[in-house]
Amino acid sequence: MKTIKFLGIFLLVAFSAKINAQEVIQTNFLDQSAKYDFSKIWVRDSISDLYVENENENKKIKTPEPIGFIGDNYQRFYIHWISVVKDMENPNEYFAYGKTRVKNNLCAFQGKIKITSAQFGKESDNPKFKGGSIVVDIVFFEDQNLISSGTIKGKMKTDFVLDIKGNMFYDSVNFVADGFSNNTFEGIWTSYKTKVTKKCNWGDFRIPSCGDLDIGAGEFSVNDKYLKSGWETYRLAYGGSNNSDSYKIANRKESEKWWK
């Protein structure tokens, strides 16, 4: 009986130690991530090219619009972040405002972004920077006054780097590498009216968990079978001849600021 009692006490102490260690780790990353304003990683005019061979060129890359899909037929989904503001009372939370688009249906949305986990100090391919990443919970509410609107809930992973002074940048160190992506979101859209749910994912440059929609090796490339799901102009603008009339029309279409 003494042995059983001792074993029970030992397991209880070990379990408590594990819980306490997890609480310390969580407190540490929350304390560290609270020091930074990640809104500039999500809303920005341009990205600094931090690829090691270009580190002295101060090259800027035009901010990409996220590419995404909704539903089982991989219908193209557009999202544009208009404003993200840090909640000063809860420094690991942010208020977000923007617009979504599916076909010709535009919806304004607002909601919250909450940091739930983080990593700091990872080795980077550029020795001038240390890498890091955060995972956030997203809850967005589209305008309820519109017919085809709903909620978007899910998780997004954002990669960043810090320089020696602690300045934070969008992680573009491996921008030229095959499969590069950032701000990758996986979630569910739920209709206010019908309660129907649809898978809804997006990302910068690549889309996570997109099945056979993306058949590209080095970069995002749309499978022919889904072109009719809103991807025709994307294919023409990013995979066609730069001298063709169809390319010029598609390029103008892809460059439209549809959220204004």
PDB file of N, CA, C and O in Angstrom, residues 102-151:
ATOM      1  N   VAL A 102     -16.289  36.776 -53.514  1.00  0.00           N
ATOM      2  CA  VAL A 102     -16.474  35.507 -54.199  1.00  0.00           C
ATOM      3  C   VAL A 102     -17.321  35.804 -55.437  1.00  0.00           C
ATOM      4  O   VAL A 102     -18.443  36.294 -55.312  1.00  0.00           O
ATOM      5  N   LYS A 103     -16.767  35.559 -56.610  1.00  0.00           N
ATOM      6  CA  LYS A 103     -17.387  35.967 -57.871  1.00  0.00           C
ATOM      7  C   LYS A 103     -17.612  37.473 -57.806  1.00  0.00           C
ATOM      8  O   LYS A 103     -16.674  38.226 -57.647  1.00  0.00           O
ATOM      9  N   ASN A 104     -18.858  37.932 -57.911  1.00  0.00           N
ATOM     10  CA  ASN A 104     -19.145  39.372 -57.847  1.00  0.00           C
ATOM     11  C   ASN A 104     -19.730  39.786 -56.505  1.00  0.00           C
ATOM     12  O   ASN A 104     -20.221  40.909 -56.352  1.00  0.00           O
ATOM     13  N   ASN A 105     -19.675  38.889 -55.546  1.00  0.00           N
ATOM     14  CA  ASN A 105     -20.235  39.175 -54.226  1.00  0.00           C
ATOM     15  C   ASN A 105     -19.156  39.727 -53.299  1.00  0.00           C
ATOM     16  O   ASN A 105     -18.222  39.019 -52.924  1.00  0.00           O
ATOM     17  N   LEU A 106     -19.282  41.009 -52.945  1.00  0.00           N
ATOM     18  CA  LEU A 106     -18.330  41.671 -52.069  1.00  0.00           C
ATOM     19  C   LEU A 106     -18.931  41.841 -50.681  1.00  0.00           C
ATOM     20  O   LEU A 106     -20.097  42.228 -50.546  1.00  0.00           O
ATOM     21  N   CYS A 107     -18.128  41.540 -49.648  1.00  0.00           N
ATOM     22  CA  CYS A 107     -18.586  41.688 -48.264  1.00  0.00           C
ATOM     23  C   CYS A 107     -17.512  42.387 -47.437  1.00  0.00           C
ATOM     24  O   CYS A 107     -16.342  42.010 -47.496  1.00  0.00           O
ATOM     25  N   ALA A 108     -17.932  43.376 -46.671  1.00  0.00           N
ATOM     26  CA  ALA A 108     -17.036  43.950 -45.675  1.00  0.00           C
ATOM     27  C   ALA A 108     -17.025  43.009 -44.471  1.00  0.00           C
ATOM     28  O   ALA A 108     -18.012  42.340 -44.176  1.00  0.00           O
ATOM     29  N   PHE A 109     -15.887  42.932 -43.792  1.00  0.00           N
ATOM     30  CA  PHE A 109     -15.824  42.111 -42.582  1.00  0.00           C
ATOM     31  C   PHE A 109     -15.076  42.857 -41.492  1.00  0.00           C
ATOM     32  O   PHE A 109     -14.290  43.777 -41.750  1.00  0.00           O
ATOM     33  N   GLN A 110     -15.314  42.455 -40.271  1.00  0.00           N
ATOM     34  CA  GLN A 110     -14.536  42.919 -39.146  1.00  0.00           C
ATOM     35  C   GLN A 110     -14.435  41.777 -38.138  1.00  0.00           C
ATOM     36  O   GLN A 110     -15.252  40.853 -38.153  1.00  0.00           O
ATOM     37  N   GLY A 111     -13.425  41.831 -37.311  1.00  0.00           N
ATOM     38  CA  GLY A 111     -13.275  40.740 -36.362  1.00  0.00           C
ATOM     39  C   GLY A 111     -11.985  40.846 -35.576  1.00  0.00           C
ATOM     40  O   GLY A 111     -11.388  41.916 -35.474  1.00  0.00           O
ATOM     41  N   LYS A 112     -11.557  39.714 -35.021  1.00  0.00           N
ATOM     42  CA  LYS A 112     -10.399  39.688 -34.139  1.00  0.00           C
ATOM     43  C   LYS A 112      -9.373  38.641 -34.570  1.00  0.00           C
ATOM     44  O   LYS A 112      -9.703  37.609 -35.136  1.00  0.00           O
ATOM     45  N   ILE A 113      -8.135  38.961 -34.258  1.00  0.00           N
ATOM     46  CA  ILE A 113      -7.001  38.061 -34.443  1.00  0.00           C
ATOM     47  C   ILE A 113      -6.335  37.905 -33.078  1.00  0.00           C
ATOM     48  O   ILE A 113      -6.027  38.892 -32.415  1.00  0.00           O
ATOM     49  N   LYS A 114      -6.125  36.662 -32.658  1.00  0.00           N
ATOM     50  CA  LYS A 114      -5.533  36.415 -31.344  1.00  0.00           C
ATOM     51  C   LYS A 114      -4.352  35.463 -31.466  1.00  0.00           C
ATOM     52  O   LYS A 114      -4.486  34.353 -31.982  1.00  0.00           O
ATOM     53  N   ILE A 115      -3.202  35.896 -30.980  1.00  0.00           N
ATOM     54  CA  ILE A 115      -2.006  35.053 -30.995  1.00  0.00           C
ATOM     55  C   ILE A 115      -2.160  33.940 -29.961  1.00  0.00           C
ATOM     56  O   ILE A 115      -2.445  34.197 -28.791  1.00  0.00           O
ATOM     57  N   THR A 116      -1.972  32.694 -30.398  1.00  0.00           N
ATOM     58  CA  THR A 116      -2.122  31.552 -29.500  1.00  0.00           C
ATOM     59  C   THR A 116      -0.822  30.791 -29.271  1.00  0.00           C
ATOM     60  O   THR A 116      -0.704  30.047 -28.303  1.00  0.00           O
ATOM     61  N   SER A 117       0.136  30.933 -30.171  1.00  0.00           N
ATOM     62  CA  SER A 117       1.446  30.308 -29.956  1.00  0.00           C
ATOM     63  C   SER A 117       2.490  31.070 -30.755  1.00  0.00           C
ATOM     64  O   SER A 117       2.157  31.791 -31.702  1.00  0.00           O
ATOM     65  N   ALA A 118       3.749  30.900 -30.360  1.00  0.00           N
ATOM     66  CA  ALA A 118       4.824  31.650 -31.028  1.00  0.00           C
ATOM     67  C   ALA A 118       6.158  30.956 -30.849  1.00  0.00           C
ATOM     68  O   ALA A 118       6.367  30.206 -29.896  1.00  0.00           O
ATOM     69  N   GLN A 119       7.047  31.225 -31.797  1.00  0.00           N
ATOM     70  CA  GLN A 119       8.438  30.784 -31.711  1.00  0.00           C
ATOM     71  C   GLN A 119       9.335  31.967 -32.028  1.00  0.00           C
ATOM     72  O   GLN A 119       9.047  32.739 -32.944  1.00  0.00           O
ATOM     73  N   PHE A 120      10.399  32.093 -31.272  1.00  0.00           N
ATOM     74  CA  PHE A 120      11.360  33.169 -31.496  1.00  0.00           C
ATOM     75  C   PHE A 120      12.770  32.598 -31.545  1.00  0.00           C
ATOM     76  O   PHE A 120      13.065  31.589 -30.898  1.00  0.00           O
ATOM     77  N   GLY A 121      13.629  33.258 -32.319  1.00  0.00           N
ATOM     78  CA  GLY A 121      15.047  32.910 -32.299  1.00  0.00           C
ATOM     79  C   GLY A 121      15.451  31.731 -33.152  1.00  0.00           C
ATOM     80  O   GLY A 121      16.513  31.138 -32.937  1.00  0.00           O
ATOM     81  N   LYS A 122      14.632  31.354 -34.138  1.00  0.00           N
ATOM     82  CA  LYS A 122      15.007  30.256 -35.029  1.00  0.00           C
ATOM     83  C   LYS A 122      16.140  30.700 -35.953  1.00  0.00           C
ATOM     84  O   LYS A 122      16.229  31.868 -36.328  1.00  0.00           O
ATOM     85  N   GLU A 123      16.990  29.757 -36.334  1.00  0.00           N
ATOM     86  CA  GLU A 123      18.075  30.058 -37.262  1.00  0.00           C
ATOM     87  C   GLU A 123      17.491  30.441 -38.623  1.00  0.00           C
ATOM     88  O   GLU A 123      16.510  29.873 -39.083  1.00  0.00           O
ATOM     89  N   SER A 124      18.118  31.428 -39.270  1.00  0.00           N
ATOM     90  CA  SER A 124      17.667  31.904 -40.570  1.00  0.00           C
ATOM     91  C   SER A 124      18.759  31.673 -41.604  1.00  0.00           C
ATOM     92  O   SER A 124      19.943  31.630 -41.269  1.00  0.00           O
ATOM     93  N   ASP A 125      18.363  31.531 -42.872  1.00  0.00           N
ATOM     94  CA  ASP A 125      19.354  31.368 -43.939  1.00  0.00           C
ATOM     95  C   ASP A 125      20.150  32.644 -44.168  1.00  0.00           C
ATOM     96  O   ASP A 125      21.192  32.615 -44.825  1.00  0.00           O
ATOM     97  N   ASN A 126      19.642  33.757 -43.685  1.00  0.00           N
ATOM     98  CA  ASN A 126      20.395  35.013 -43.707  1.00  0.00           C
ATOM     99  C   ASN A 126      20.904  35.264 -42.293  1.00  0.00           C
ATOM    100  O   ASN A 126      20.106  35.497 -41.383  1.00  0.00           O
ATOM    101  N   PRO A 127      22.223  35.216 -42.063  1.00  0.00           N
ATOM    102  CA  PRO A 127      22.770  35.321 -40.706  1.00  0.00           C
ATOM    103  C   PRO A 127      22.484  36.655 -40.020  1.00  0.00           C
ATOM    104  O   PRO A 127      22.700  36.782 -38.812  1.00  0.00           O
ATOM    105  N   LYS A 128      22.019  37.633 -40.773  1.00  0.00           N
ATOM    106  CA  LYS A 128      21.704  38.936 -40.181  1.00  0.00           C
ATOM    107  C   LYS A 128      20.384  38.914 -39.426  1.00  0.00           C
ATOM    108  O   LYS A 128      20.034  39.865 -38.735  1.00  0.00           O
ATOM    109  N   PHE A 129      19.625  37.830 -39.565  1.00  0.00           N
ATOM    110  CA  PHE A 129      18.300  37.767 -38.959  1.00  0.00           C
ATOM    111  C   PHE A 129      18.102  36.473 -38.179  1.00  0.00           C
ATOM    112  O   PHE A 129      18.698  35.449 -38.483  1.00  0.00           O
ATOM    113  N   LYS A 130      17.232  36.577 -37.181  1.00  0.00           N
ATOM    114  CA  LYS A 130      16.711  35.415 -36.489  1.00  0.00           C
ATOM    115  C   LYS A 130      15.247  35.250 -36.880  1.00  0.00           C
ATOM    116  O   LYS A 130      14.512  36.237 -36.968  1.00  0.00           O
ATOM    117  N   GLY A 131      14.824  34.018 -37.111  1.00  0.00           N
ATOM    118  CA  GLY A 131      13.472  33.776 -37.567  1.00  0.00           C
ATOM    119  C   GLY A 131      12.493  33.574 -36.419  1.00  0.00           C
ATOM    120  O   GLY A 131      12.869  33.333 -35.274  1.00  0.00           O
ATOM    121  N   GLY A 132      11.222  33.667 -36.766  1.00  0.00           N
ATOM    122  CA  GLY A 132      10.164  33.430 -35.794  1.00  0.00           C
ATOM    123  C   GLY A 132       8.851  33.182 -36.498  1.00  0.00           C
ATOM    124  O   GLY A 132       8.725  33.415 -37.707  1.00  0.00           O
ATOM    125  N   SER A 133       7.891  32.688 -35.764  1.00  0.00           N
ATOM    126  CA  SER A 133       6.563  32.467 -36.333  1.00  0.00           C
ATOM    127  C   SER A 133       5.524  32.551 -35.234  1.00  0.00           C
ATOM    128  O   SER A 133       5.813  32.289 -34.059  1.00  0.00           O
ATOM    129  N   ILE A 134       4.325  32.945 -35.614  1.00  0.00           N
ATOM    130  CA  ILE A 134       3.197  32.946 -34.688  1.00  0.00           C
ATOM    131  C   ILE A 134       2.035  32.200 -35.333  1.00  0.00           C
ATOM    132  O   ILE A 134       1.925  32.145 -36.558  1.00  0.00           O
ATOM    133  N   VAL A 135       1.193  31.627 -34.498  1.00  0.00           N
ATOM    134  CA  VAL A 135      -0.074  31.048 -34.941  1.00  0.00           C
ATOM    135  C   VAL A 135      -1.178  31.829 -34.269  1.00  0.00           C
ATOM    136  O   VAL A 135      -1.121  32.088 -33.053  1.00  0.00           O
ATOM    137  N   VAL A 136      -2.165  32.240 -35.056  1.00  0.00           N
ATOM    138  CA  VAL A 136      -3.244  33.069 -34.522  1.00  0.00           C
ATOM    139  C   VAL A 136      -4.595  32.421 -34.794  1.00  0.00           C
ATOM    140  O   VAL A 136      -4.778  31.701 -35.775  1.00  0.00           O
ATOM    141  N   ASP A 137      -5.537  32.679 -33.892  1.00  0.00           N
ATOM    142  CA  ASP A 137      -6.939  32.354 -34.128  1.00  0.00           C
ATOM    143  C   ASP A 137      -7.596  33.548 -34.790  1.00  0.00           C
ATOM    144  O   ASP A 137      -7.402  34.697 -34.348  1.00  0.00           O
ATOM    145  N   ILE A 138      -8.358  33.295 -35.850  1.00  0.00           N
ATOM    146  CA  ILE A 138      -9.059  34.360 -36.562  1.00  0.00           C
ATOM    147  C   ILE A 138     -10.565  34.129 -36.482  1.00  0.00           C
ATOM    148  O   ILE A 138     -11.038  33.011 -36.690  1.00  0.00           O
ATOM    149  N   VAL A 139     -11.300  35.183 -36.154  1.00  0.00           N
ATOM    150  CA  VAL A 139     -12.759  35.167 -36.209  1.00  0.00           C
ATOM    151  C   VAL A 139     -13.198  36.444 -36.911  1.00  0.00           C
ATOM    152  O   VAL A 139     -13.040  37.544 -36.368  1.00  0.00           O
ATOM    153  N   PHE A 140     -13.702  36.310 -38.137  1.00  0.00           N
ATOM    154  CA  PHE A 140     -14.167  37.453 -38.917  1.00  0.00           C
ATOM    155  C   PHE A 140     -15.677  37.347 -39.148  1.00  0.00           C
ATOM    156  O   PHE A 140     -16.193  36.253 -39.411  1.00  0.00           O
ATOM    157  N   PHE A 141     -16.340  38.493 -39.058  1.00  0.00           N
ATOM    158  CA  PHE A 141     -17.786  38.553 -39.287  1.00  0.00           C
ATOM    159  C   PHE A 141     -18.060  39.421 -40.512  1.00  0.00           C
ATOM    160  O   PHE A 141     -17.791  40.624 -40.499  1.00  0.00           O
ATOM    161  N   GLU A 142     -18.593  38.792 -41.562  1.00  0.00           N
ATOM    162  CA  GLU A 142     -18.976  39.553 -42.743  1.00  0.00           C
ATOM    163  C   GLU A 142     -20.276  40.304 -42.461  1.00  0.00           C
ATOM    164  O   GLU A 142     -21.009  39.987 -41.520  1.00  0.00           O
ATOM    165  N   ASP A 143     -20.567  41.293 -43.311  1.00  0.00           N
ATOM    166  CA  ASP A 143     -21.761  42.129 -43.160  1.00  0.00           C
ATOM    167  C   ASP A 143     -23.033  41.273 -43.205  1.00  0.00           C
ATOM    168  O   ASP A 143     -23.341  40.654 -44.220  1.00  0.00           O
ATOM    169  N   GLN A 144     -23.785  41.250 -42.116  1.00  0.00           N
ATOM    170  CA  GLN A 144     -24.982  40.418 -42.033  1.00  0.00           C
ATOM    171  C   GLN A 144     -26.124  40.925 -42.915  1.00  0.00           C
ATOM    172  O   GLN A 144     -27.092  40.197 -43.155  1.00  0.00           O
ATOM    173  N   ASN A 145     -26.024  42.152 -43.391  1.00  0.00           N
ATOM    174  CA  ASN A 145     -27.097  42.717 -44.227  1.00  0.00           C
ATOM    175  C   ASN A 145     -27.035  42.207 -45.664  1.00  0.00           C
ATOM    176  O   ASN A 145     -27.973  42.427 -46.439  1.00  0.00           O
ATOM    177  N   LEU A 146     -25.960  41.553 -46.013  1.00  0.00           N
ATOM    178  CA  LEU A 146     -25.813  41.029 -47.366  1.00  0.00           C
ATOM    179  C   LEU A 146     -26.301  39.582 -47.427  1.00  0.00           C
ATOM    180  O   LEU A 146     -26.222  38.830 -46.454  1.00  0.00           O
ATOM    181  N   ILE A 147     -26.814  39.191 -48.588  1.00  0.00           N
ATOM    182  CA  ILE A 147     -27.445  37.875 -48.732  1.00  0.00           C
ATOM    183  C   ILE A 147     -26.458  36.736 -48.520  1.00  0.00           C
ATOM    184  O   ILE A 147     -26.673  35.842 -47.709  1.00  0.00           O
ATOM    185  N   SER A 148     -25.374  36.738 -49.250  1.00  0.00           N
ATOM    186  CA  SER A 148     -24.398  35.639 -49.171  1.00  0.00           C
ATOM    187  C   SER A 148     -23.235  36.040 -48.283  1.00  0.00           C
ATOM    188  O   SER A 148     -22.136  36.342 -48.759  1.00  0.00           O
ATOM    189  N   SER A 149     -23.471  36.040 -46.985  1.00  0.00           N
ATOM    190  CA  SER A 149     -22.424  36.422 -46.045  1.00  0.00           C
ATOM    191  C   SER A 149     -22.423  35.467 -44.860  1.00  0.00           C
ATOM    192  O   SER A 149     -23.364  34.704 -44.646  1.00  0.00           O
ATOM    193  N   GLY A 150     -21.333  35.502 -44.094  1.00  0.00           N
ATOM    194  CA  GLY A 150     -21.223  34.586 -42.968  1.00  0.00           C
ATOM    195  C   GLY A 150     -20.016  34.891 -42.113  1.00  0.00           C
ATOM    196  O   GLY A 150     -19.447  35.987 -42.167  1.00  0.00           O
ATOM    197  N   THR A 151     -19.603  33.909 -41.342  1.00  0.00           N
ATOM    198  CA  THR A 151     -18.434  34.052 -40.477  1.00  0.00           C
ATOM    199  C   THR A 151     -17.273  33.238 -41.025  1.00  0.00           C
ATOM    200  O   THR A 151     -17.470  32.232 -41.703  1.00  0.00           O
TER     201      THR A 151
END
